[in-house]
mmCIF file of C-alpha atoms in Angstrom:
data_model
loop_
_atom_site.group_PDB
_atom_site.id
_atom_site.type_symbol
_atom_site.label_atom_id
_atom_site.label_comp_id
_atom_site.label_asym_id
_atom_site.label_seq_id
_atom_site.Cartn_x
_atom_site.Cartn_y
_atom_site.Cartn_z
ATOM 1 C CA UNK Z 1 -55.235 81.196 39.214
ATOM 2 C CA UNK Z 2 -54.262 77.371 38.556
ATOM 3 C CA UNK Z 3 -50.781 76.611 39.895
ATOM 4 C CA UNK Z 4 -50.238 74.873 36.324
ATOM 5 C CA UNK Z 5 -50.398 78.627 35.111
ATOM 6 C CA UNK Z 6 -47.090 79.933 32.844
ATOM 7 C CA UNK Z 7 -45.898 83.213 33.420
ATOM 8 C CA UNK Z 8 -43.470 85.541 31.728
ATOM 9 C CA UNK Z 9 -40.042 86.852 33.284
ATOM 10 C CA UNK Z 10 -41.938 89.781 33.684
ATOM 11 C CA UNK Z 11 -45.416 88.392 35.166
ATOM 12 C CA UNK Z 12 -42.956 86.424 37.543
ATOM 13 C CA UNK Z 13 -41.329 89.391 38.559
ATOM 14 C CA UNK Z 14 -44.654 91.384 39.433
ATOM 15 C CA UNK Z 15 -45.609 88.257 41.520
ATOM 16 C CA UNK Z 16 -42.278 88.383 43.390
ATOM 17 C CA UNK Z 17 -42.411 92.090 43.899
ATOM 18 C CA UNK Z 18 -38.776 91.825 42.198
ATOM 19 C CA UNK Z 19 -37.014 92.916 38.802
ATOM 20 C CA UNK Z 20 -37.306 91.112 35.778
ATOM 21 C CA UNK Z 21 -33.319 91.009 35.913
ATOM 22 C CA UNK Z 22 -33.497 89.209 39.789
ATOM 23 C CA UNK Z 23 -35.982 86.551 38.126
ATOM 24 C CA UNK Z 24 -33.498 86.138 35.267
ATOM 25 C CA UNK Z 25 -30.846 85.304 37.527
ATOM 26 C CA UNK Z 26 -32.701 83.324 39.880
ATOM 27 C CA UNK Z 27 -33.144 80.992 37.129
ATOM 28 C CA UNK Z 28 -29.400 80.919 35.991
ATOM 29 C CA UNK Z 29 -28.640 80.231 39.142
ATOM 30 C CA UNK Z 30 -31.466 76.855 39.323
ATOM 31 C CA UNK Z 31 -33.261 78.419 42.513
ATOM 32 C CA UNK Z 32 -36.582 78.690 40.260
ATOM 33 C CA UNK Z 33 -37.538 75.908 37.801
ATOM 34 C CA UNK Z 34 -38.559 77.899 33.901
ATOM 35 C CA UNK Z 35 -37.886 76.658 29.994
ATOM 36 C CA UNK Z 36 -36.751 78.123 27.368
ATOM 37 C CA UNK Z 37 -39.497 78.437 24.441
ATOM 38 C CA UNK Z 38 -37.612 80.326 21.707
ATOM 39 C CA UNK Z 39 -35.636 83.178 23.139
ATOM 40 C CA UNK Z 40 -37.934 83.885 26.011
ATOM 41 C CA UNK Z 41 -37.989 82.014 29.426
ATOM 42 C CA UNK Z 42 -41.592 80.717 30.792
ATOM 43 C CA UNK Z 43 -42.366 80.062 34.475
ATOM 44 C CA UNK Z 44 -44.429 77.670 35.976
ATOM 45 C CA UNK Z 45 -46.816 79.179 38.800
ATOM 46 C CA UNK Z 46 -45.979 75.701 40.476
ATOM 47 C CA UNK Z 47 -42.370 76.495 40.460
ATOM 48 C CA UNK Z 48 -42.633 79.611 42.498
ATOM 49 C CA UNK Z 49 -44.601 77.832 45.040
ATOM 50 C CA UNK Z 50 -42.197 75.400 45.290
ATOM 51 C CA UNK Z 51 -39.579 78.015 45.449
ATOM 52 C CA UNK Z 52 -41.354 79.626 48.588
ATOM 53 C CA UNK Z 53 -41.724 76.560 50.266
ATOM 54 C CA UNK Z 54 -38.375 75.574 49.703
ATOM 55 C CA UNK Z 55 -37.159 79.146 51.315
ATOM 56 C CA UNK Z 56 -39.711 79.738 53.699
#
């Protein structure tokens, strides 16, 4: 898998071993970088990295 990968709330939240409703707020609240592409937010596999560097 390609960090430039985009991932669903829900394929985010598998990867984080979290709830789709954690990843939801984690973006409201800026800690993980994800558009908007109609009514559904997309993640960037990049963007997790980041976030887990950023945390770590």
């Amino acid at each position: 898998m390609s960090n430039d990968e985009i991932l669903t709330v829900k394929e985010t939240a598998v990867l984080l071993k979290t709830t789709r409703q954690q990843v939801r707020k984690m973006i409201a609240n800026e800690e993980l970088p994800a558009v908007k592409v109609g009514r559904e937010w997309r993640v960037l596999r990049a963007g997790i990295m980041e976030f887990f560097e950023e945390n770590l």
